[in-house]
XYZ file of C-alpha atoms in Angstrom:
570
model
C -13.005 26.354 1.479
C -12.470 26.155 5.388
C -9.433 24.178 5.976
C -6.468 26.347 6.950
C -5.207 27.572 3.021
C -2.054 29.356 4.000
C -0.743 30.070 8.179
C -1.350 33.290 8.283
C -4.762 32.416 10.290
C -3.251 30.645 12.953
C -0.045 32.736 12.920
C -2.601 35.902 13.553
C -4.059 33.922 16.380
C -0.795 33.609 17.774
C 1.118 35.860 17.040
C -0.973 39.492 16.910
C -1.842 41.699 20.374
C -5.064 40.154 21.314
C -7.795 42.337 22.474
C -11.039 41.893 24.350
C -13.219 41.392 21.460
C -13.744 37.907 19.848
C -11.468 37.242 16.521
C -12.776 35.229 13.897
C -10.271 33.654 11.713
C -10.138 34.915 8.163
C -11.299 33.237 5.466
C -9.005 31.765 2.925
C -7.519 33.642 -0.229
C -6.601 31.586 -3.002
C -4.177 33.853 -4.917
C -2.338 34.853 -1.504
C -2.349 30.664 -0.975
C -0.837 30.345 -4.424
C 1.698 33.148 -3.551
C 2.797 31.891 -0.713
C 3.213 28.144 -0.990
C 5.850 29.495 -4.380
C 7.514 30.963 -1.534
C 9.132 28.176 -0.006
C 10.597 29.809 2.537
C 7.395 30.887 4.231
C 6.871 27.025 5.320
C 10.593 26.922 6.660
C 9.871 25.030 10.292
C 6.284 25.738 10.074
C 3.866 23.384 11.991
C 1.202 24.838 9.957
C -0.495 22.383 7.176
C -1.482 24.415 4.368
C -4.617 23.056 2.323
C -4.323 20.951 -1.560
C 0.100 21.171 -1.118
C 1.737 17.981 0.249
C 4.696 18.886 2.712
C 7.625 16.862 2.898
C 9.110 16.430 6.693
C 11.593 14.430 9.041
C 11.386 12.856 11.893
C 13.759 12.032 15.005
C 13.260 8.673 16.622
C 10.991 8.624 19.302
C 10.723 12.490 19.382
C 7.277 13.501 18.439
C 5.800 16.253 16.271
C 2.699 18.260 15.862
C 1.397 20.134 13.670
C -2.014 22.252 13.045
C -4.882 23.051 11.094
C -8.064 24.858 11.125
C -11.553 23.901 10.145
C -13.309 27.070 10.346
C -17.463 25.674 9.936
C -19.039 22.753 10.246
C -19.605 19.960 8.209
C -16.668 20.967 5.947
C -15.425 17.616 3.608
C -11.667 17.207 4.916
C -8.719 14.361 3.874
C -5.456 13.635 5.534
C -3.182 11.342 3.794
C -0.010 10.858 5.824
C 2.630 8.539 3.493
C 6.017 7.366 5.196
C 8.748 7.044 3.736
C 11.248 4.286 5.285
C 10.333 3.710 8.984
C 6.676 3.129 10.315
C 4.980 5.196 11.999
C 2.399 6.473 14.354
C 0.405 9.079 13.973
C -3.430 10.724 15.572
C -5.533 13.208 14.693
C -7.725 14.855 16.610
C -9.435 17.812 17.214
C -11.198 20.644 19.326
C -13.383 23.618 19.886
C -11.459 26.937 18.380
C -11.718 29.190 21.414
C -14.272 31.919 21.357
C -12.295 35.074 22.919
C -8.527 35.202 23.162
C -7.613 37.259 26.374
C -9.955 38.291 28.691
C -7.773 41.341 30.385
C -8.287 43.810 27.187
C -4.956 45.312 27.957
C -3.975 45.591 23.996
C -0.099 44.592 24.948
C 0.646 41.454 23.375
C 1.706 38.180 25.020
C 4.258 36.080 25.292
C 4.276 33.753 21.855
C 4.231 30.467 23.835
C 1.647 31.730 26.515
C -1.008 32.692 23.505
C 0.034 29.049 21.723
C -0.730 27.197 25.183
C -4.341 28.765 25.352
C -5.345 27.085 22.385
C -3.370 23.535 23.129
C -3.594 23.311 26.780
C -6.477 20.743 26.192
C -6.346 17.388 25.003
C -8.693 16.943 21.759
C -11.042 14.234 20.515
C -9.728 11.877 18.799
C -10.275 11.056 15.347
C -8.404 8.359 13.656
C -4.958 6.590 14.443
C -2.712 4.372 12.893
C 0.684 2.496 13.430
C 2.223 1.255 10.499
C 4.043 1.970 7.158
C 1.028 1.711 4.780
C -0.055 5.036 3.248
C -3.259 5.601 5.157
C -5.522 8.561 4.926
C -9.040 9.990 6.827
C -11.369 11.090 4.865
C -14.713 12.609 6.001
C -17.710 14.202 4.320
C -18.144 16.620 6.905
C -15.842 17.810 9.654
C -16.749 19.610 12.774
C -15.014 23.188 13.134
C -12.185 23.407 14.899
C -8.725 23.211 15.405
C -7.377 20.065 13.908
C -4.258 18.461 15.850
C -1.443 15.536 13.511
C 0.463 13.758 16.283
C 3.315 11.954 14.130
C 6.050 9.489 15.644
C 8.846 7.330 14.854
C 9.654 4.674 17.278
C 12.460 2.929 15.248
C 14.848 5.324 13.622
C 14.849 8.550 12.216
C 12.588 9.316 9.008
C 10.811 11.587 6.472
C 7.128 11.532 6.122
C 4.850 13.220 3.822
C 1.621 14.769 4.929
C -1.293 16.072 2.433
C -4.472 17.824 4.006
C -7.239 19.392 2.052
C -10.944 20.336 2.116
C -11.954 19.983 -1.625
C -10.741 16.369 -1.943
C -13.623 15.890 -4.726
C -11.955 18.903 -6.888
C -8.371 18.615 -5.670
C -7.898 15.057 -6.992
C -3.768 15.554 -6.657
C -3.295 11.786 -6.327
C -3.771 10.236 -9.647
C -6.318 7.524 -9.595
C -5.999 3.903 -10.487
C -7.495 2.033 -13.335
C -10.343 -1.225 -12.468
C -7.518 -3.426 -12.736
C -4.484 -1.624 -10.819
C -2.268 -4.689 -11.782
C 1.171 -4.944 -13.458
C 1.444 -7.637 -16.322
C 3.905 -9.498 -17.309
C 3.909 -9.878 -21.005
C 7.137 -11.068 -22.086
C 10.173 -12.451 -20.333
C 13.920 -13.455 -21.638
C 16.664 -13.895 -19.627
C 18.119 -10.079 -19.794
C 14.621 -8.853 -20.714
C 10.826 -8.496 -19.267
C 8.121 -6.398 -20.716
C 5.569 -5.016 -18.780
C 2.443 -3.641 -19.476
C -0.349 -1.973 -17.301
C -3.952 -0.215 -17.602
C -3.477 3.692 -17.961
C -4.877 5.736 -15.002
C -8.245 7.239 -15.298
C -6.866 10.798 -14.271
C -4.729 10.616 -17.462
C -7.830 9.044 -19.754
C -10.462 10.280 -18.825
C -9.596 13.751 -16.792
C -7.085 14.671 -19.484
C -4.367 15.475 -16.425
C -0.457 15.331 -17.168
C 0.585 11.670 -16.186
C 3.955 10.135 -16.182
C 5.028 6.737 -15.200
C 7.962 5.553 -13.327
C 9.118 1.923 -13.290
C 11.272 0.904 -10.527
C 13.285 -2.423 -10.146
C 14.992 -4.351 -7.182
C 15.888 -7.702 -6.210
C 14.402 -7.161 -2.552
C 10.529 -6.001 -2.192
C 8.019 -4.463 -3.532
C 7.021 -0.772 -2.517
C 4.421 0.966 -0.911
C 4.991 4.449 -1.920
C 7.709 6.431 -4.408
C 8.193 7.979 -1.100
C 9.672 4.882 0.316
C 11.907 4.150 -2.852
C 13.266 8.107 -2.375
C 14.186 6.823 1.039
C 15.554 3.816 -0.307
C 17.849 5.300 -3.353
C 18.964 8.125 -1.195
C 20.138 5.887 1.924
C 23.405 5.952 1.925
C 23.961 10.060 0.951
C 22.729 13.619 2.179
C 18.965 12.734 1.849
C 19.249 10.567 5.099
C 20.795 13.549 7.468
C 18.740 14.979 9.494
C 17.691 18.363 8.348
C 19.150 21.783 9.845
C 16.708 23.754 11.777
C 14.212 25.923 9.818
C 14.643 23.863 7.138
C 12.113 20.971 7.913
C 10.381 21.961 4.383
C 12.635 23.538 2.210
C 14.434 23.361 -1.054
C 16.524 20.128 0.590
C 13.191 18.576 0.283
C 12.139 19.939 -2.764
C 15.306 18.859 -4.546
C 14.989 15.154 -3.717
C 10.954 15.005 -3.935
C 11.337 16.358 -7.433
C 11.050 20.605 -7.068
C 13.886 22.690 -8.371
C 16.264 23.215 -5.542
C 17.399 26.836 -6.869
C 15.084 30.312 -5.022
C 13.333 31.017 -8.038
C 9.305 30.797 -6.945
C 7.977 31.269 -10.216
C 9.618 28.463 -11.807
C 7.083 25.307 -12.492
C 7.681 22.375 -10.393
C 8.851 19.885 -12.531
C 9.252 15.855 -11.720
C 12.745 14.342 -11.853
C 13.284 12.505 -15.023
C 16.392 10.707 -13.577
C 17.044 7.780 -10.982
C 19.915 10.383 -9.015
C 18.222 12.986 -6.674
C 19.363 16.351 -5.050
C 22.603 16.879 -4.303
C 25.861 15.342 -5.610
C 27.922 14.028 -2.801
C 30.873 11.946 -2.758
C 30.672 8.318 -4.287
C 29.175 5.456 -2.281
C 28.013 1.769 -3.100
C 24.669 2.277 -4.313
C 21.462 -0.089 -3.115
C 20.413 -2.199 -6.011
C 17.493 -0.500 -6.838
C 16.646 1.386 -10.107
C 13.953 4.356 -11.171
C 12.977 5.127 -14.563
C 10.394 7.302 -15.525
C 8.640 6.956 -19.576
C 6.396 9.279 -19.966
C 2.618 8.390 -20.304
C 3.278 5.027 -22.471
C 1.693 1.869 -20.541
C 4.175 -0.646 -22.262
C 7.768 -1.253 -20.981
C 10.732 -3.447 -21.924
C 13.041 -3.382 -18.841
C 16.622 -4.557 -20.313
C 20.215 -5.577 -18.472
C 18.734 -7.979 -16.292
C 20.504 -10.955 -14.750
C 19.438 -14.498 -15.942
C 17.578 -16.548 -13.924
C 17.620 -13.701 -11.501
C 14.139 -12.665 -9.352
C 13.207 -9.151 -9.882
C 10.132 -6.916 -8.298
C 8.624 -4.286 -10.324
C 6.532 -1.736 -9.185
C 5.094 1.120 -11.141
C 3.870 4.507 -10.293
C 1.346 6.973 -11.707
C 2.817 10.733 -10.960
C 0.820 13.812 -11.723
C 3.028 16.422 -12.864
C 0.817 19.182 -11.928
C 0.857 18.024 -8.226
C 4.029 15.789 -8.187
C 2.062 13.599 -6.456
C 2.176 9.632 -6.946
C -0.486 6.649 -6.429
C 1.252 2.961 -6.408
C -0.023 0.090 -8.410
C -0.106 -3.354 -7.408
C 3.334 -4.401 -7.573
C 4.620 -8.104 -9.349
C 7.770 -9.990 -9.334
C 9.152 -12.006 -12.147
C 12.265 -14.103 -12.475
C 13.967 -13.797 -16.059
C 15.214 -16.820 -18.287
C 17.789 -19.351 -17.147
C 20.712 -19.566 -19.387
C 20.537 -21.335 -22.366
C 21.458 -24.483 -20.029
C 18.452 -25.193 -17.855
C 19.435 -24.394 -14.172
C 17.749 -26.267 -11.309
C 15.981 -24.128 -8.520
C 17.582 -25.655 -4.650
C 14.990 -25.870 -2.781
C 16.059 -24.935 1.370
C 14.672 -27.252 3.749
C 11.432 -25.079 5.592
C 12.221 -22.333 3.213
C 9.149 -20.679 0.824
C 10.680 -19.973 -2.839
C 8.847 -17.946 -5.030
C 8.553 -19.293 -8.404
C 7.485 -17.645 -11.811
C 6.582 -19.467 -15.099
C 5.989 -18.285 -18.463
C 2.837 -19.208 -20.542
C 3.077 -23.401 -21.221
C 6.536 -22.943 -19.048
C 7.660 -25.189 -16.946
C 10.219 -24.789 -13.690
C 12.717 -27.568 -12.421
C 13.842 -27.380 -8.824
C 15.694 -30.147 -6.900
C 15.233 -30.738 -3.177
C 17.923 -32.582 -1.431
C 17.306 -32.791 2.702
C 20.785 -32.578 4.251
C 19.800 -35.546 7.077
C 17.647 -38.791 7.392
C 13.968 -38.667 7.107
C 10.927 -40.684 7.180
C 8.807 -38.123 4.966
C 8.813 -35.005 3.607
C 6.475 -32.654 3.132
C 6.143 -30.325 -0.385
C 3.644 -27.317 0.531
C 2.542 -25.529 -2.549
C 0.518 -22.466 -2.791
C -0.525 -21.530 -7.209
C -1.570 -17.611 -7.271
C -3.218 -18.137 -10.518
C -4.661 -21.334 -12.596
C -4.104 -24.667 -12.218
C -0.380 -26.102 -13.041
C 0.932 -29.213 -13.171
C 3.240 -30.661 -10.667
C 5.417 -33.891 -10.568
C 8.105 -35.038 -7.913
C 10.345 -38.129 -8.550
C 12.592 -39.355 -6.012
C 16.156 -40.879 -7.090
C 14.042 -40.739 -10.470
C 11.728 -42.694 -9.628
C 7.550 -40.633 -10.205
C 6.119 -40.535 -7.059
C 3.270 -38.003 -8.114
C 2.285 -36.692 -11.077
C -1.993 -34.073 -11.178
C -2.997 -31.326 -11.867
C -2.971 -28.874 -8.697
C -4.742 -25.095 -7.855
C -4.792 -22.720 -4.682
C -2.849 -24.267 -1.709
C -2.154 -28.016 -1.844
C -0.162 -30.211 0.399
C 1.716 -33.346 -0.493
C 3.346 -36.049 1.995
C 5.630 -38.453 0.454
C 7.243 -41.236 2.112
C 10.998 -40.348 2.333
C 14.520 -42.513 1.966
C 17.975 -41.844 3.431
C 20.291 -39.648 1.299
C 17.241 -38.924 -1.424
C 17.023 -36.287 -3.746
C 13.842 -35.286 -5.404
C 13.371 -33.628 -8.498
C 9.719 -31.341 -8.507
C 9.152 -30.205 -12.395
C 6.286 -27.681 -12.493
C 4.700 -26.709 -15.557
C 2.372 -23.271 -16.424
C -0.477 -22.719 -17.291
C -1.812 -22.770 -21.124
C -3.768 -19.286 -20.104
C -0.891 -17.283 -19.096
C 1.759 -16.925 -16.459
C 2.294 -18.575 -13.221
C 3.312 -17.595 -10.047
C 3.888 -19.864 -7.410
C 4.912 -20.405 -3.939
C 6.636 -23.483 -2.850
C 8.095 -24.503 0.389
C 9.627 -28.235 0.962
C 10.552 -29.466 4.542
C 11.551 -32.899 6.433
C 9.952 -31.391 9.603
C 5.913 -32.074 9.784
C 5.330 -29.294 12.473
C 7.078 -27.010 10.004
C 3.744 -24.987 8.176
C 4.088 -21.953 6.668
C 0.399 -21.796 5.055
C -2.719 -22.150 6.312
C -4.667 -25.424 5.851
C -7.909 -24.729 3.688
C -11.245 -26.730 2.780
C -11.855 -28.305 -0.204
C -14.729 -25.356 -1.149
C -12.592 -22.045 -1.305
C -16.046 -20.297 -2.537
C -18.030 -17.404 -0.698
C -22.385 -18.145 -0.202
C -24.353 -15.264 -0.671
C -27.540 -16.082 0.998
C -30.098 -14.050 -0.864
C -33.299 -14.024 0.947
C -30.963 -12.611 4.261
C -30.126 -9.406 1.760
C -31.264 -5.852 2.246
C -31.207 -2.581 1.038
C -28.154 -1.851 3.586
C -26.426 -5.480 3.743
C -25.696 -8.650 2.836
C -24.663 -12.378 5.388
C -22.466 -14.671 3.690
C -20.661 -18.158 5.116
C -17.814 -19.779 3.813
C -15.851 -22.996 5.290
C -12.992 -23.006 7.834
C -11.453 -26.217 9.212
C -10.182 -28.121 11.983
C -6.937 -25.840 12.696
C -7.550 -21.777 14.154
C -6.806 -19.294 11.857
C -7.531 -15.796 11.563
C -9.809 -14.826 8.750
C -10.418 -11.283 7.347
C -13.173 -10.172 5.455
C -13.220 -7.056 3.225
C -15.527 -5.324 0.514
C -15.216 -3.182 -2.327
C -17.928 -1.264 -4.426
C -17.706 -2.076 -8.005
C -20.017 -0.937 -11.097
C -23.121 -2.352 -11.776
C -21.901 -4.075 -14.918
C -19.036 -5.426 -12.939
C -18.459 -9.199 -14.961
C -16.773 -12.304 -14.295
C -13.979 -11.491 -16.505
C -13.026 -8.734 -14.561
C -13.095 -10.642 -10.871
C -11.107 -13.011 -12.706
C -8.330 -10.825 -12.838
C -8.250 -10.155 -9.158
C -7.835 -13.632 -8.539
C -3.978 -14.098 -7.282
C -4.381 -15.519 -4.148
C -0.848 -14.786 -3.297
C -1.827 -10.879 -2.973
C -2.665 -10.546 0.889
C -4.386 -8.229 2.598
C -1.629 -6.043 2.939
C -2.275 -5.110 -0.843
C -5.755 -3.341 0.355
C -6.911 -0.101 1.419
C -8.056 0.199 5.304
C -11.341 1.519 4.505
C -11.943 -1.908 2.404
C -11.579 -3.783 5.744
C -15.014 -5.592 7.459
C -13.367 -7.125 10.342
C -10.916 -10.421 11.818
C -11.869 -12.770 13.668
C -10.138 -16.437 14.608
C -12.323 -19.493 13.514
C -12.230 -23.109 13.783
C -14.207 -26.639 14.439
C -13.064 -29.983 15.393
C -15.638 -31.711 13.708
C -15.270 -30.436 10.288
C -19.230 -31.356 9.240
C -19.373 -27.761 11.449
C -16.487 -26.092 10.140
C -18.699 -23.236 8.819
C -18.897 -19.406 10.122
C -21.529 -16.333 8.511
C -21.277 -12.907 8.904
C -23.366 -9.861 8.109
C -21.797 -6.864 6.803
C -23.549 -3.931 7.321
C -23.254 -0.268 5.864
C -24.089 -0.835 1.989
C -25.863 1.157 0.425
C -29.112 0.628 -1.803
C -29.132 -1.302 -5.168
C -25.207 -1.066 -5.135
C -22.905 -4.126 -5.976
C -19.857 -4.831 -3.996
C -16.839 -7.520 -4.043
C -16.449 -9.359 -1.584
C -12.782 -11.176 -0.575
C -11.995 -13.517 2.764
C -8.537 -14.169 3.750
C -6.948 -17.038 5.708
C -3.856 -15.931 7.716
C -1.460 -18.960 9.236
C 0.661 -18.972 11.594
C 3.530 -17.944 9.642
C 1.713 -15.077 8.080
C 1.113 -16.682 4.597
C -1.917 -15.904 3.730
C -4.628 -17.076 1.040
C -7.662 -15.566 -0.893
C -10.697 -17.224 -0.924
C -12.728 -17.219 -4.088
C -14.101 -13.483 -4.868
C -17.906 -13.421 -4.236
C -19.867 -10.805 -6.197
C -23.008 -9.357 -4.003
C -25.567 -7.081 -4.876
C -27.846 -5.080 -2.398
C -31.925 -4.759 -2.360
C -32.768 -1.178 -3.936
C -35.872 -1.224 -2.235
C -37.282 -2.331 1.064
């Protein structure tokens, strides 16, 4: 237990008369840490990070913030996990040497606060980790140099709250709850006011026996990142968007709208709001379409009151009620029944429209170009299993197969046409598709592909510490990105099947999962090939491997999942 507990360290450091004998900075003290992280108040504009409690804060656009922690010996585990709420950011940490001797004049009269604080920050750090974005990203190290640890945090497009968690126990802390093999959200029944969803129960609930709710939230716009982010979201348009007073950059504001009792009483148990309206009541304003529910630990839900025919994202959240603390699963969109009349889909002219079929389904949409052509192009990209597709013109079939991954069809076109595309699920399960229809040829919105999607393994180039694979590329650049995850030994084809929507991008993984980018291409196709070796692995372990193809308009596709196993002996 090194990591700064409570401030009172640092504050010491700072704040006492400073003699001319070295100070060592006191261990931590678990029941004064519990005491005085109930006591709100004693983090009231702190720039302290206390160890295993997540703070809430806010930032002003373009102003930056710091804040501090102390790693007292070395090779100490540490995590940071720094979650934004509704604006990207950028953030650094670094760190350096604690200084061995405060003031060298052994006068015994204190200085000035900000003349003691500059001795210790007057030089610039090493440099850990940084990152610019609005993922929830964290560091995580088995073993930490001592020192004094430095979180640079700032927002360069408006003003936001943030969340910050530091710790060094991360193996016994554990306050995020942990995803299941299969962190997915499935659709298992859809009517046109009604979907059902079901998901895999987190491990930290099944197996750890930890309190775990879950909390189901529903828009027309996105998918989310973080609960955080959905706070931000609902609370837009009242109080929880005004910049905090000073002194109260973690406070009972925060508290109240991140799910703590607002009132002064410490020794109350933090409890987890059960309803979709936060903190304080203010005056009535049009609310964003957006709605929270929270069941409990069932891992079946019927969402109701839904618009028919109406595209809806769902995204579901494991909380631990102990911590308050929330991990994401992988979010999924659905669109509910039409009417009892079947309503065609309009298809816009260079537009992608996501489309969703139920099990042996099938999905009309109508695409009528608004000037003369001589073709048109129907780009269409199945997440899932094969579907069937058919497009008549003026009713008249013009194509009519079976179609998987990303295909693209050229028909000749005819002044003043309308086509009619009928797609039809799959007998498995549900489909998701994307579709995007254009008169324009230049107009591509994904990436071309080769006819072999699969990853090669080549097995006498393995070792104990890595693995080279190839896979194809073709005649047009695009960027590919390669990434790996461990998975158990007894790891199966079932399971990889059911990581197979191609439409999830990399945006959907963590950053440690990431092997590297690179842009690829050949004009002569017979050499449209590229290998890489990816190094790191450890001994006898087995690992899933994943390539993505990233066009020009950002689509991107997943290549078929390769499944690679390391030499346990060399």
């Amino acid at each position: 237990m090194l990591l700064l507990r409570c401030p009172l360290p640092l504050l010491l450091l700072l704040l006492l008369p400073l003699d001319s004998r070295p100070q060592k900075l006191p261990t931590r003290d678990e029941e004064l840490f519990q005491m005085q992280i109930r006591d709100k108040a004693f983090f009231h504009d702190s720039s302290v990070i206390p160890d295993g409690a997540e703070i809430s804060s806010y930032l002003f656009r373009d102003t930056p913030k710091r804040y501090f922690f102390v790693v007292e010996e070395d090779n100490t585990p540490l995590a940071v996990t720094v979650t934004p709420c509704d604006a990207p950011l950028e953030w650094k940490l670094s760190v350096q040497e604690l200084p061995e001797e405060a003031s060298g004049e052994g006068s015994g009269d204190p200085e000035p606060l900000e003349q003691q604080k500059q001795q210790i920050t007057n030089e610039e750090g090493t440099e850990l980790f940084s990152y610019k974005g609005n993922d929830v990203e964290y560091f995580v190290s088995s073993s930490s140099p001592s020192g004094l640890y430095q979180l640079d945090l700032l927002s360069t497009e408006k003003d936001t709250h943030f969340k910050v968690y530091a710790t060094t126990t991360p193996e016994s802390d554990q306050p995020y709850p942990e995803l299941p093999y299969d962190p997915r959200i499935d659709v298992t029944s859809l009517g046109r006011t009604t979907v059902t969803l079901a998901w895999k129960p987190s491990p930290t609930a099944s197996l750890l026996r930890q309190p775990i709710q879950y909390c189901i939230v529903i828009n027309k716009e996105h998918n989310f990142k973080s609960l955080c982010a959905v706070e931000a979201k609902l609370s837009s348009d009242d109080a929880f968007m005004m910049a905090p007073k000073p002194g109260l950059d973690f406070s009972p504001f925060d508290f109240a709208h991140f799910g703590f009792p607002a009132d002064n009483n410490s020794g109350k148990e933090r409890g987890f709001l059960k309803s979709s309206k936060f903190g304080r009541q203010t005056s009535p304003k049009p609310r964003v379409d957006l709605h929270r529910v929270c069941i409990g630990n069932k891992n079946i839900f019927t969402v109701s009151d839904l618009k028919p025919d109406t595209q809806y994202y769902f995204d579901m959240f494991a909380v631990n009620t102990n911590t308050n603390m929330s991990t994401a699963y992988v979010g999924t969109f659905a669109r509910t029944k039409e009417e009892a009349k079947q309503k065609t889909v309009e298809l816009k002219d260079g537009k992608v429209t996501d489309v969703f079929i139920k099990r042996k389904g099938a999905k009309f949409l109508r695409f009528a170009p608004v000037s003369s052509h001589q073709k048109v192009t129907f780009s269409v990209h199945s997440c899932l299993d094969a579907v069937q597709i058919q497009v008549r013109r003026d009713g008249k079939l013009l194509l009519s197969q079976s179609m998987e991954g990303v295909r693209q069809f050229q028909l000749r076109g005819k002044a003043k046409a309308k086509y009619l595309i009928r797609l039809k699920g799959s007998k498995k399960g549900a489909s998701m598709l994307k579709i995007l229809a254009t008169t324009r040829p230049n107009k591509q919105s994904f990436p071309s592909l080769p006819e072999d999607t699969r990853i090669k393994a080549f097995d006498k180039l393995r070792t104990c510490s890595s693995v080279t694979v190839a896979w194809l590329g073709t005649q047009e650049r695009n960027k590919f990105c390669i990434y790996k995850r461990e998975v158990d030994d007894d790891y199966n084809e079932e399971q990889k099947k059911r990581e197979q929507n191609q439409c999830l991008g990399p945006d959907t993984r963590k950053k440690s999962e990431k092997v590297l980018c690179k842009y690829f291409h050949s004009q002569n196709i017979q050499k449209a090939v590229t290998t890489e070796t990816i190094r790191g692995l450890q001994p006898g372990k087995s690992y899933l491997l994943d390539v993505y193809v990233i066009g020009h308009g950002g689509h991107s596709v997943k290549y078929q999942s390769k499944l690679v196993k390391t030499r346990k002996f060399c």
